[in-house]
PDB file of C-alpha atoms in Angstrom:
ATOM      1  CA  MET P   1    -142.505  77.531 124.089  1.00 53.00           C
ATOM      2  CA  GLY P   2    -140.382  79.696 126.417  1.00 54.00           C
ATOM      3  CA  GLU P   3    -140.030  83.279 126.529  1.00 56.00           C
ATOM      4  CA  THR P   4    -136.501  83.085 125.234  1.00 57.00           C
ATOM      5  CA  ASP P   5    -137.450  81.122 122.199  1.00 53.00           C
ATOM      6  CA  VAL P   6    -140.251  83.668 121.510  1.00 47.00           C
ATOM      7  CA  THR P   7    -137.827  86.479 121.568  1.00 54.00           C
ATOM      8  CA  ALA P   8    -135.385  84.557 119.571  1.00 50.00           C
ATOM      9  CA  GLN P   9    -138.114  84.060 116.914  1.00 55.00           C
ATOM     10  CA  GLU P  10    -139.012  87.817 116.794  1.00 52.00           C
ATOM     11  CA  ASP P  11    -135.435  88.676 116.439  1.00 53.00           C
ATOM     12  CA  GLY P  12    -135.227  86.428 113.507  1.00 51.00           C
ATOM     13  CA  LYS P  13    -138.302  87.903 111.904  1.00 52.00           C
ATOM     14  CA  THR P  14    -137.094  91.294 112.521  1.00 59.00           C
ATOM     15  CA  ARG P  15    -133.554  90.725 110.908  1.00 59.00           C
ATOM     16  CA  TRP P  16    -135.047  89.206 107.901  1.00 54.00           C
ATOM     17  CA  SER P  17    -137.503  92.378 107.616  1.00 53.00           C
ATOM     18  CA  ASP P  18    -134.500  94.471 108.047  1.00 49.00           C
ATOM     19  CA  ARG P  19    -132.645  92.730 105.386  1.00 53.00           C
ATOM     20  CA  PHE P  20    -135.459  92.649 102.770  1.00 48.00           C
ATOM     21  CA  ARG P  21    -136.070  96.483 103.691  1.00 55.00           C
ATOM     22  CA  SER P  22    -132.394  97.117 102.922  1.00 54.00           C
ATOM     23  CA  LEU P  23    -132.584  95.212  99.639  1.00 55.00           C
ATOM     24  CA  ARG P  24    -135.280  97.858  98.405  1.00 59.00           C
ATOM     25  CA  SER P  25    -133.440 100.865  99.798  1.00 60.00           C
ATOM     26  CA  PRO P  26    -131.196 102.503  97.326  1.00 62.00           C
ATOM     27  CA  GLY P  27    -127.571 101.706  98.100  1.00 62.00           C
ATOM     28  CA  ARG P  28    -124.151 102.696  97.208  1.00 67.00           C
ATOM     29  CA  PRO P  29    -123.308 100.745  93.907  1.00 68.00           C
ATOM     30  CA  ARG P  30    -120.022  98.894  94.016  1.00 74.00           C
ATOM     31  CA  LEU P  31    -117.790  99.136  90.682  1.00 75.00           C
ATOM     32  CA  TRP P  32    -116.657  95.385  90.800  1.00 72.00           C
ATOM     33  CA  PHE P  33    -120.021  94.024  91.231  1.00 74.00           C
ATOM     34  CA  GLU P  34    -121.672  96.217  88.409  1.00 78.00           C
ATOM     35  CA  ILE P  35    -119.036  95.173  86.075  1.00 80.00           C
ATOM     36  CA  LEU P  36    -119.709  91.720  86.743  1.00 82.00           C
ATOM     37  CA  LEU P  37    -123.452  91.782  86.942  1.00 76.00           C
ATOM     38  CA  ILE P  38    -123.703  93.841  83.585  1.00 79.00           C
ATOM     39  CA  GLY P  39    -121.300  91.278  81.972  1.00 80.00           C
ATOM     40  CA  ILE P  40    -123.282  88.250  82.988  1.00 83.00           C
ATOM     41  CA  SER P  41    -126.447  89.704  82.398  1.00 77.00           C
ATOM     42  CA  TYR P  42    -125.532  90.754  78.777  1.00 76.00           C
ATOM     43  CA  TRP P  43    -124.136  87.283  78.470  1.00 81.00           C
ATOM     44  CA  LEU P  44    -127.180  85.606  79.500  1.00 77.00           C
ATOM     45  CA  TYR P  45    -129.318  88.009  77.364  1.00 74.00           C
ATOM     46  CA  SER P  46    -127.482  87.153  74.089  1.00 73.00           C
ATOM     47  CA  LEU P  47    -127.611  83.303  75.033  1.00 75.00           C
ATOM     48  CA  VAL P  48    -131.261  83.240  75.654  1.00 70.00           C
ATOM     49  CA  ARG P  49    -131.960  85.521  72.701  1.00 68.00           C
ATOM     50  CA  ASN P  50    -129.967  83.608  70.368  1.00 67.00           C
ATOM     51  CA  ALA P  51    -131.411  80.392  71.756  1.00 67.00           C
ATOM     52  CA  VAL P  52    -135.035  81.125  70.723  1.00 65.00           C
ATOM     53  CA  PRO P  53    -135.843  78.945  67.993  1.00 66.00           C
ATOM     54  CA  GLU P  54    -135.481  80.834  64.607  1.00 67.00           C
ATOM     55  CA  GLN P  55    -139.012  79.937  63.585  1.00 82.00           C
ATOM     56  CA  LYS P  56    -138.744  81.423  59.985  1.00 86.00           C
ATOM     57  CA  ALA P  57    -142.203  80.615  58.720  1.00 89.00           C
ATOM     58  CA  GLN P  58    -144.005  82.049  61.586  1.00 91.00           C
ATOM     59  CA  ALA P  59    -141.651  84.981  61.537  1.00 92.00           C
ATOM     60  CA  LEU P  60    -142.217  85.700  57.947  1.00 94.00           C
ATOM     61  CA  SER P  61    -146.190  85.294  58.611  1.00 94.00           C
ATOM     62  CA  ASN P  62    -146.095  87.759  61.320  1.00 95.00           C
ATOM     63  CA  ALA P  63    -144.055  90.150  59.333  1.00 96.00           C
ATOM     64  CA  ASP P  64    -146.607  89.997  56.742  1.00 95.00           C
ATOM     65  CA  TRP P  65    -149.403  90.795  59.337  1.00 96.00           C
ATOM     66  CA  ILE P  66    -147.756  93.612  60.698  1.00 96.00           C
ATOM     67  CA  TRP P  67    -147.051  95.271  57.251  1.00 96.00           C
ATOM     68  CA  SER P  68    -150.642  94.610  56.371  1.00 95.00           C
ATOM     69  CA  ALA P  69    -151.826  96.282  59.647  1.00 96.00           C
ATOM     70  CA  GLU P  70    -149.630  99.372  59.033  1.00 96.00           C
ATOM     71  CA  LYS P  71    -151.188  99.670  55.607  1.00 95.00           C
ATOM     72  CA  SER P  72    -154.406  99.399  56.914  1.00 96.00           C
ATOM     73  CA  LEU P  73    -153.667 102.193  59.411  1.00 95.00           C
ATOM     74  CA  GLY P  74    -152.266 104.382  56.596  1.00 95.00           C
ATOM     75  CA  LEU P  75    -148.779 104.259  58.492  1.00 95.00           C
ATOM     76  CA  ALA P  76    -146.762 101.767  56.196  1.00 95.00           C
ATOM     77  CA  PHE P  77    -144.038 104.446  55.730  1.00 95.00           C
ATOM     78  CA  GLU P  78    -140.940 102.064  56.271  1.00 96.00           C
ATOM     79  CA  GLU P  79    -140.234 101.341  52.642  1.00 96.00           C
ATOM     80  CA  THR P  80    -140.336 105.001  51.535  1.00 96.00           C
ATOM     81  CA  VAL P  81    -137.850 105.916  54.207  1.00 97.00           C
ATOM     82  CA  ASN P  82    -135.656 103.011  53.492  1.00 97.00           C
ATOM     83  CA  HIS P  83    -135.233 103.960  49.564  1.00 97.00           C
ATOM     84  CA  ALA P  84    -134.961 107.732  50.576  1.00 97.00           C
ATOM     85  CA  VAL P  85    -132.198 107.471  52.973  1.00 97.00           C
ATOM     86  CA  ASN P  86    -130.417 104.636  51.042  1.00 96.00           C
ATOM     87  CA  SER P  87    -130.071 106.943  48.206  1.00 95.00           C
ATOM     88  CA  VAL P  88    -127.929 109.350  50.279  1.00 96.00           C
ATOM     89  CA  THR P  89    -124.705 107.016  50.780  1.00 95.00           C
ATOM     90  CA  TRP P  90    -122.896 109.015  53.308  1.00 96.00           C
ATOM     91  CA  LEU P  91    -126.126 109.326  55.390  1.00 97.00           C
ATOM     92  CA  ILE P  92    -127.070 105.622  55.264  1.00 96.00           C
ATOM     93  CA  VAL P  93    -123.537 104.225  55.849  1.00 95.00           C
ATOM     94  CA  SER P  94    -123.625 106.730  58.869  1.00 95.00           C
ATOM     95  CA  MET P  95    -126.881 105.038  60.193  1.00 96.00           C
ATOM     96  CA  ASN P  96    -125.495 101.653  59.657  1.00 94.00           C
ATOM     97  CA  TYR P  97    -122.643 102.299  61.823  1.00 94.00           C
ATOM     98  CA  TYR P  98    -124.813 104.175  64.201  1.00 96.00           C
ATOM     99  CA  TYR P  99    -127.172 101.142  64.489  1.00 94.00           C
ATOM    100  CA  ALA P 100    -124.398  98.774  65.169  1.00 91.00           C
ATOM    101  CA  THR P 101    -122.263 100.824  67.943  1.00 92.00           C
ATOM    102  CA  LEU P 102    -124.465 103.529  69.648  1.00 93.00           C
ATOM    103  CA  HIS P 103    -127.004 100.867  70.813  1.00 91.00           C
ATOM    104  CA  PHE P 104    -124.228  99.771  73.457  1.00 90.00           C
ATOM    105  CA  VAL P 105    -121.692 102.895  73.863  1.00 94.00           C
ATOM    106  CA  VAL P 106    -124.440 105.382  74.676  1.00 96.00           C
ATOM    107  CA  THR P 107    -126.243 102.929  77.230  1.00 95.00           C
ATOM    108  CA  ILE P 108    -122.815 101.850  78.891  1.00 93.00           C
ATOM    109  CA  GLY P 109    -122.053 105.654  79.085  1.00 95.00           C
ATOM    110  CA  VAL P 110    -125.429 106.330  80.707  1.00 96.00           C
ATOM    111  CA  LEU P 111    -124.809 103.622  83.200  1.00 94.00           C
ATOM    112  CA  VAL P 112    -121.259 105.015  83.887  1.00 93.00           C
ATOM    113  CA  TRP P 113    -122.722 108.695  84.296  1.00 95.00           C
ATOM    114  CA  LEU P 114    -125.260 107.276  86.887  1.00 94.00           C
ATOM    115  CA  PHE P 115    -122.865 105.296  88.827  1.00 92.00           C
ATOM    116  CA  ARG P 116    -120.558 108.491  89.295  1.00 91.00           C
ATOM    117  CA  ARG P 117    -122.954 111.221  89.541  1.00 93.00           C
ATOM    118  CA  HIS P 118    -126.197 109.476  90.745  1.00 93.00           C
ATOM    119  CA  PRO P 119    -125.494 106.639  92.941  1.00 92.00           C
ATOM    120  CA  GLY P 120    -128.587 106.878  95.022  1.00 90.00           C
ATOM    121  CA  ARG P 121    -130.688 106.388  91.730  1.00 93.00           C
ATOM    122  CA  TYR P 122    -128.281 103.854  89.903  1.00 92.00           C
ATOM    123  CA  ALA P 123    -129.711 100.827  91.185  1.00 91.00           C
ATOM    124  CA  ALA P 124    -133.255 101.776  90.499  1.00 93.00           C
ATOM    125  CA  THR P 125    -132.636 102.992  87.099  1.00 95.00           C
ATOM    126  CA  ARG P 126    -130.568  99.801  86.522  1.00 93.00           C
ATOM    127  CA  LEU P 127    -133.503  97.895  87.263  1.00 94.00           C
ATOM    128  CA  VAL P 128    -135.361  99.520  84.818  1.00 96.00           C
ATOM    129  CA  LEU P 129    -132.972  98.607  82.113  1.00 95.00           C
ATOM    130  CA  PHE P 130    -132.866  95.093  83.279  1.00 92.00           C
ATOM    131  CA  ALA P 131    -136.430  94.402  83.746  1.00 95.00           C
ATOM    132  CA  THR P 132    -137.190  95.934  80.271  1.00 96.00           C
ATOM    133  CA  THR P 133    -134.687  93.682  78.558  1.00 93.00           C
ATOM    134  CA  ALA P 134    -135.828  90.613  80.437  1.00 91.00           C
ATOM    135  CA  VAL P 135    -139.597  91.021  79.219  1.00 94.00           C
ATOM    136  CA  ALA P 136    -138.231  91.628  75.809  1.00 93.00           C
ATOM    137  CA  LEU P 137    -136.843  88.117  75.547  1.00 90.00           C
ATOM    138  CA  LEU P 138    -140.247  86.801  76.342  1.00 90.00           C
ATOM    139  CA  GLY P 139    -141.466  88.691  73.369  1.00 91.00           C
ATOM    140  CA  TYR P 140    -138.816  87.209  71.155  1.00 90.00           C
ATOM    141  CA  TYR P 141    -140.113  83.663  72.199  1.00 87.00           C
ATOM    142  CA  LEU P 142    -143.704  84.204  71.852  1.00 89.00           C
ATOM    143  CA  TYR P 143    -143.696  86.479  68.861  1.00 92.00           C
ATOM    144  CA  PRO P 144    -140.933  85.677  66.268  1.00 92.00           C
ATOM    145  CA  LEU P 145    -140.702  88.438  63.558  1.00 94.00           C
ATOM    146  CA  ALA P 146    -138.796  88.885  60.624  1.00 94.00           C
ATOM    147  CA  PRO P 147    -137.313  92.561  59.990  1.00 95.00           C
ATOM    148  CA  PRO P 148    -138.558  94.260  56.823  1.00 96.00           C
ATOM    149  CA  ARG P 149    -135.289  93.601  54.946  1.00 94.00           C
ATOM    150  CA  LEU P 150    -135.990  89.807  55.100  1.00 92.00           C
ATOM    151  CA  MET P 151    -139.510  89.752  53.880  1.00 93.00           C
ATOM    152  CA  ASN P 152    -140.516  87.803  50.907  1.00 87.00           C
ATOM    153  CA  GLY P 153    -141.954  89.776  48.136  1.00 82.00           C
ATOM    154  CA  ALA P 154    -141.251  93.074  49.658  1.00 83.00           C
ATOM    155  CA  ASN P 155    -138.895  95.611  48.064  1.00 91.00           C
ATOM    156  CA  PHE P 156    -136.802  96.697  51.305  1.00 96.00           C
ATOM    157  CA  ILE P 157    -133.171  97.167  51.044  1.00 95.00           C
ATOM    158  CA  ASP P 158    -130.652  95.582  53.564  1.00 93.00           C
ATOM    159  CA  THR P 159    -128.365  98.732  53.692  1.00 93.00           C
ATOM    160  CA  VAL P 160    -125.307  96.745  55.481  1.00 91.00           C
ATOM    161  CA  LEU P 161    -125.508  94.332  52.536  1.00 90.00           C
ATOM    162  CA  VAL P 162    -125.770  96.945  49.754  1.00 91.00           C
ATOM    163  CA  HIS P 163    -123.110  99.149  51.090  1.00 91.00           C
ATOM    164  CA  GLU P 164    -121.025  96.671  52.446  1.00 84.00           C
ATOM    165  CA  THR P 165    -120.565  98.207  55.888  1.00 85.00           C
ATOM    166  CA  TRP P 166    -119.762  96.701  59.546  1.00 70.00           C
ATOM    167  CA  GLY P 167    -123.314  96.906  60.624  1.00 54.00           C
ATOM    168  CA  SER P 168    -126.146  94.964  62.061  1.00 53.00           C
ATOM    169  CA  MET P 169    -125.221  91.616  63.794  1.00 52.00           C
ATOM    170  CA  ALA P 170    -128.160  90.024  61.783  1.00 50.00           C
ATOM    171  CA  SER P 171    -126.516  90.984  58.461  1.00 51.00           C
ATOM    172  CA  GLY P 172    -123.481  90.008  56.611  1.00 49.00           C
ATOM    173  CA  ASN P 173    -120.976  88.087  58.292  1.00 49.00           C
ATOM    174  CA  PHE P 174    -122.725  88.118  61.531  1.00 51.00           C
ATOM    175  CA  LYS P 175    -125.868  86.858  60.718  1.00 53.00           C
ATOM    176  CA  ASN P 176    -125.029  83.288  62.221  1.00 50.00           C
ATOM    177  CA  MET P 177    -124.166  84.917  65.444  1.00 54.00           C
ATOM    178  CA  SER P 178    -127.753  86.352  66.156  1.00 68.00           C
ATOM    179  CA  ASN P 179    -131.458  85.404  66.060  1.00 78.00           C
ATOM    180  CA  GLN P 180    -132.391  87.046  62.701  1.00 85.00           C
ATOM    181  CA  TYR P 181    -136.158  86.671  63.808  1.00 88.00           C
ATOM    182  CA  ALA P 182    -136.375  88.730  67.180  1.00 88.00           C
ATOM    183  CA  ALA P 183    -137.334  91.893  65.956  1.00 92.00           C
ATOM    184  CA  MET P 184    -140.348  92.396  68.157  1.00 94.00           C
ATOM    185  CA  PRO P 185    -139.804  94.315  70.471  1.00 95.00           C
ATOM    186  CA  SER P 186    -137.065  96.713  69.412  1.00 96.00           C
ATOM    187  CA  MET P 187    -134.628  96.897  72.027  1.00 94.00           C
ATOM    188  CA  HIS P 188    -132.939  99.591  70.115  1.00 96.00           C
ATOM    189  CA  ILE P 189    -135.694 101.796  71.014  1.00 97.00           C
ATOM    190  CA  GLY P 190    -136.346 100.406  74.587  1.00 97.00           C
ATOM    191  CA  TRP P 191    -132.439 101.029  75.435  1.00 96.00           C
ATOM    192  CA  SER P 192    -132.350 104.549  73.669  1.00 97.00           C
ATOM    193  CA  LEU P 193    -135.669 105.423  75.144  1.00 98.00           C
ATOM    194  CA  TRP P 194    -134.068 104.638  78.756  1.00 97.00           C
ATOM    195  CA  CYS P 195    -131.196 106.585  77.903  1.00 98.00           C
ATOM    196  CA  GLY P 196    -133.150 109.517  76.662  1.00 97.00           C
ATOM    197  CA  LEU P 197    -135.465 109.736  79.758  1.00 97.00           C
ATOM    198  CA  THR P 198    -132.980 109.284  82.237  1.00 97.00           C
ATOM    199  CA  ILE P 199    -130.696 111.991  80.796  1.00 97.00           C
ATOM    200  CA  PHE P 200    -133.694 114.229  80.377  1.00 97.00           C
ATOM    201  CA  ALA P 201    -134.787 113.817  84.068  1.00 96.00           C
ATOM    202  CA  LEU P 202    -131.321 113.833  85.539  1.00 96.00           C
ATOM    203  CA  ALA P 203    -129.157 116.243  83.505  1.00 95.00           C
ATOM    204  CA  SER P 204    -129.044 119.852  84.510  1.00 93.00           C
ATOM    205  CA  ALA P 205    -127.713 121.320  81.315  1.00 95.00           C
ATOM    206  CA  PRO P 206    -130.617 122.142  78.792  1.00 96.00           C
ATOM    207  CA  TRP P 207    -128.543 121.217  76.035  1.00 96.00           C
ATOM    208  CA  ALA P 208    -127.778 117.569  77.438  1.00 96.00           C
ATOM    209  CA  ARG P 209    -131.731 117.245  78.186  1.00 96.00           C
ATOM    210  CA  ILE P 210    -132.385 118.338  74.652  1.00 97.00           C
ATOM    211  CA  LEU P 211    -130.184 115.639  73.363  1.00 97.00           C
ATOM    212  CA  GLY P 212    -131.423 113.041  75.441  1.00 96.00           C
ATOM    213  CA  LEU P 213    -134.988 113.402  73.797  1.00 96.00           C
ATOM    214  CA  LEU P 214    -133.259 113.678  70.385  1.00 98.00           C
ATOM    215  CA  TYR P 215    -131.360 110.279  71.047  1.00 98.00           C
ATOM    216  CA  PRO P 216    -134.464 107.967  70.978  1.00 98.00           C
ATOM    217  CA  THR P 217    -136.118 109.776  68.071  1.00 97.00           C
ATOM    218  CA  LEU P 218    -133.010 109.505  65.883  1.00 98.00           C
ATOM    219  CA  THR P 219    -132.603 106.001  66.754  1.00 98.00           C
ATOM    220  CA  LEU P 220    -136.362 105.484  65.338  1.00 98.00           C
ATOM    221  CA  VAL P 221    -135.321 106.958  62.293  1.00 98.00           C
ATOM    222  CA  VAL P 222    -132.141 104.760  62.138  1.00 97.00           C
ATOM    223  CA  ILE P 223    -134.112 101.398  62.670  1.00 97.00           C
ATOM    224  CA  VAL P 224    -136.762 102.141  60.065  1.00 97.00           C
ATOM    225  CA  ALA P 225    -134.216 103.344  57.447  1.00 97.00           C
ATOM    226  CA  THR P 226    -131.915 100.461  57.780  1.00 96.00           C
ATOM    227  CA  ALA P 227    -134.993  98.395  57.499  1.00 96.00           C
ATOM    228  CA  ASN P 228    -134.106  96.611  60.667  1.00 95.00           C
ATOM    229  CA  HIS P 229    -137.622  97.219  62.393  1.00 97.00           C
ATOM    230  CA  PHE P 230    -141.062  98.009  61.723  1.00 97.00           C
ATOM    231  CA  TRP P 231    -142.441 101.034  63.624  1.00 97.00           C
ATOM    232  CA  LEU P 232    -144.473  98.939  65.415  1.00 97.00           C
ATOM    233  CA  ASP P 233    -141.597  97.193  66.773  1.00 97.00           C
ATOM    234  CA  ALA P 234    -140.693 100.548  68.493  1.00 97.00           C
ATOM    235  CA  VAL P 235    -144.092 100.515  69.983  1.00 97.00           C
ATOM    236  CA  GLY P 236    -143.212  96.902  71.541  1.00 97.00           C
ATOM    237  CA  GLY P 237    -140.053  98.273  72.832  1.00 97.00           C
ATOM    238  CA  MET P 238    -141.825 101.301  74.692  1.00 98.00           C
ATOM    239  CA  ALA P 239    -144.136  98.791  76.080  1.00 97.00           C
ATOM    240  CA  CYS P 240    -141.260  96.747  77.493  1.00 97.00           C
ATOM    241  CA  LEU P 241    -139.860  99.860  79.059  1.00 98.00           C
ATOM    242  CA  ALA P 242    -143.089 100.820  80.668  1.00 98.00           C
ATOM    243  CA  PHE P 243    -142.864  97.542  82.312  1.00 97.00           C
ATOM    244  CA  GLY P 244    -139.377  98.149  83.354  1.00 97.00           C
ATOM    245  CA  TYR P 245    -140.411 101.443  85.008  1.00 97.00           C
ATOM    246  CA  ALA P 246    -143.430  99.615  86.619  1.00 97.00           C
ATOM    247  CA  VAL P 247    -140.843  97.047  88.161  1.00 96.00           C
ATOM    248  CA  SER P 248    -138.628  99.734  89.533  1.00 94.00           C
ATOM    249  CA  ARG P 249    -141.564 101.737  91.035  1.00 94.00           C
ATOM    250  CA  VAL P 250    -142.999  98.837  92.646  1.00 94.00           C
ATOM    251  CA  TRP P 251    -139.578  97.547  94.260  1.00 91.00           C
ATOM    252  CA  TYR P 252    -138.149 100.911  95.289  1.00 91.00           C
ATOM    253  CA  GLY P 253    -141.606 102.761  95.852  1.00 90.00           C
ATOM    254  CA  SER P 254    -140.702 105.521  93.867  1.00 90.00           C
ATOM    255  CA  LEU P 255    -139.573 106.173  90.350  1.00 92.00           C
ATOM    256  CA  PRO P 256    -135.820 106.347  89.909  1.00 91.00           C
ATOM    257  CA  HIS P 257    -135.563 110.343  89.494  1.00 90.00           C
ATOM    258  CA  HIS P 258    -137.554 110.812  92.664  1.00 88.00           C
ATOM    259  CA  LEU P 259    -134.908 109.205  94.763  1.00 90.00           C
ATOM    260  CA  PRO P 260    -131.722 110.679  96.505  1.00 87.00           C
ATOM    261  CA  LYS P 261    -128.995 111.515  94.273  1.00 87.00           C
ATOM    262  CA  TRP P 262    -126.408 110.406  96.886  1.00 81.00           C
ATOM    263  CA  VAL P 263    -126.589 107.351  99.403  1.00 75.00           C
ATOM    264  CA  PRO P 264    -124.768 106.975 102.657  1.00 69.00           C
ATOM    265  CA  SER P 265    -121.804 105.083 102.684  1.00 60.00           C
ATOM    266  CA  LYS P 266    -121.922 101.863 104.807  1.00 53.00           C
ATOM    267  CA  ARG P 267    -118.616 102.436 106.583  1.00 50.00           C
ATOM    268  CA  GLY P 268    -118.665 106.207 107.567  1.00 46.00           C
ATOM    269  CA  GLY P 269    -122.270 107.034 107.273  1.00 46.00           C
ATOM    270  CA  ARG P 270    -121.184 109.950 104.840  1.00 44.00           C
ATOM    271  CA  LEU P 271    -122.703 110.683 101.650  1.00 47.00           C
ATOM    272  CA  LYS P 272    -120.771 109.752  98.620  1.00 45.00           C
ATOM    273  CA  GLY P 273    -118.517 112.367  96.996  1.00 43.00           C
ATOM    274  CA  VAL P 274    -117.160 115.815  97.633  1.00 36.00           C
ATOM    275  CA  ARG P 275    -120.330 117.394  96.181  1.00 43.00           C
ATOM    276  CA  ALA P 276    -122.574 115.297  98.628  1.00 43.00           C
ATOM    277  CA  ALA P 277    -120.308 116.254 101.529  1.00 37.00           C
ATOM    278  CA  ALA P 278    -120.864 120.091 100.662  1.00 40.00           C
ATOM    279  CA  ARG P 279    -124.608 119.442 101.006  1.00 46.00           C
ATOM    280  CA  LEU P 280    -124.571 118.196 104.522  1.00 41.00           C
ATOM    281  CA  PRO P 281    -126.052 120.657 106.808  1.00 47.00           C
ATOM    282  CA  ARG P 282    -123.898 122.751 109.047  1.00 41.00           C
ATOM    283  CA  PRO P 283    -123.302 121.852 112.787  1.00 41.00           C
ATOM    284  CA  ALA P 284    -125.946 123.747 114.801  1.00 46.00           C
ATOM    285  CA  ALA P 285    -123.381 124.838 117.246  1.00 43.00           C
ATOM    286  CA  GLU P 286    -121.075 126.538 114.987  1.00 40.00           C
ATOM    287  CA  PRO P 287    -122.881 128.259 111.812  1.00 43.00           C
ATOM    288  CA  GLU P 288    -120.839 131.381 111.843  1.00 41.00           C
ATOM    289  CA  ALA P 289    -117.522 129.614 112.175  1.00 40.00           C
ATOM    290  CA  ALA P 290    -118.643 127.265 109.204  1.00 41.00           C
ATOM    291  CA  GLY P 291    -119.585 130.388 107.412  1.00 43.00           C
ATOM    292  CA  ALA P 292    -116.167 131.827 107.809  1.00 42.00           C
ATOM    293  CA  ARG P 293    -114.351 129.240 106.841  1.00 40.00           C
ATOM    294  CA  ARG P 294    -116.260 128.967 103.514  1.00 41.00           C
ATOM    295  CA  SER P 295    -115.168 132.581 103.123  1.00 35.00           C
TER     296      SER P 295
END
């Protein structure tokens, strides 16, 4: 093999190494790509989730086991919460709509906020969400679970049916559009905790950080009060989120909130946004002139 061939091979390896390294480096997100990616990903998620066989007998058996396990721990409080909140009509109706809408609205809102205000952290944080959701699909397949409201012999109230609200995709007119026995893990908890931790880690306003922590807490109350999940389903959602953060940490070499807020533009080499431009160091040759211009 000649020297030219060896050099060509080394150059080829270097190019592939550089490409791989660039994939693992935070990049500036592209709006059209993100919209397409999120749309396709959610479509695939829904398709796979609903394609998982509705193993009713096994799902009901697993629900009985979960309920028995919680009783043995002295933490089977879901039925009490379900009945107590259901007695306050305005409250349970509000929770029905909360369950049906905020799961999507807040998650999309946080993604948009990251895209605009934290582009350097966007891809890594988005990877957490995607990895969390992907491993949840495995849970739906391996461990079919009926929600409390569908248990045999239990006294749970399906609040969407009772109050005739537009709510859970697994109740009422929408029940045939969604796999009703995919309750473990709870992605309402997985996604809401992702939102809450992201806001808490990156928001500067104290009130926003407090709201970030309150959101998954309130979501836990809602999924229990509406009898859509056991609290152990929430633990499953947290485990999936931990897996998502681990994947992002391995890929990017850092947790998302430790990555740079702004990233260079490929075209001009400048940081994204006017705020980022203000953070660029002043030229060493003219510090006083630069200061004069600011004043």
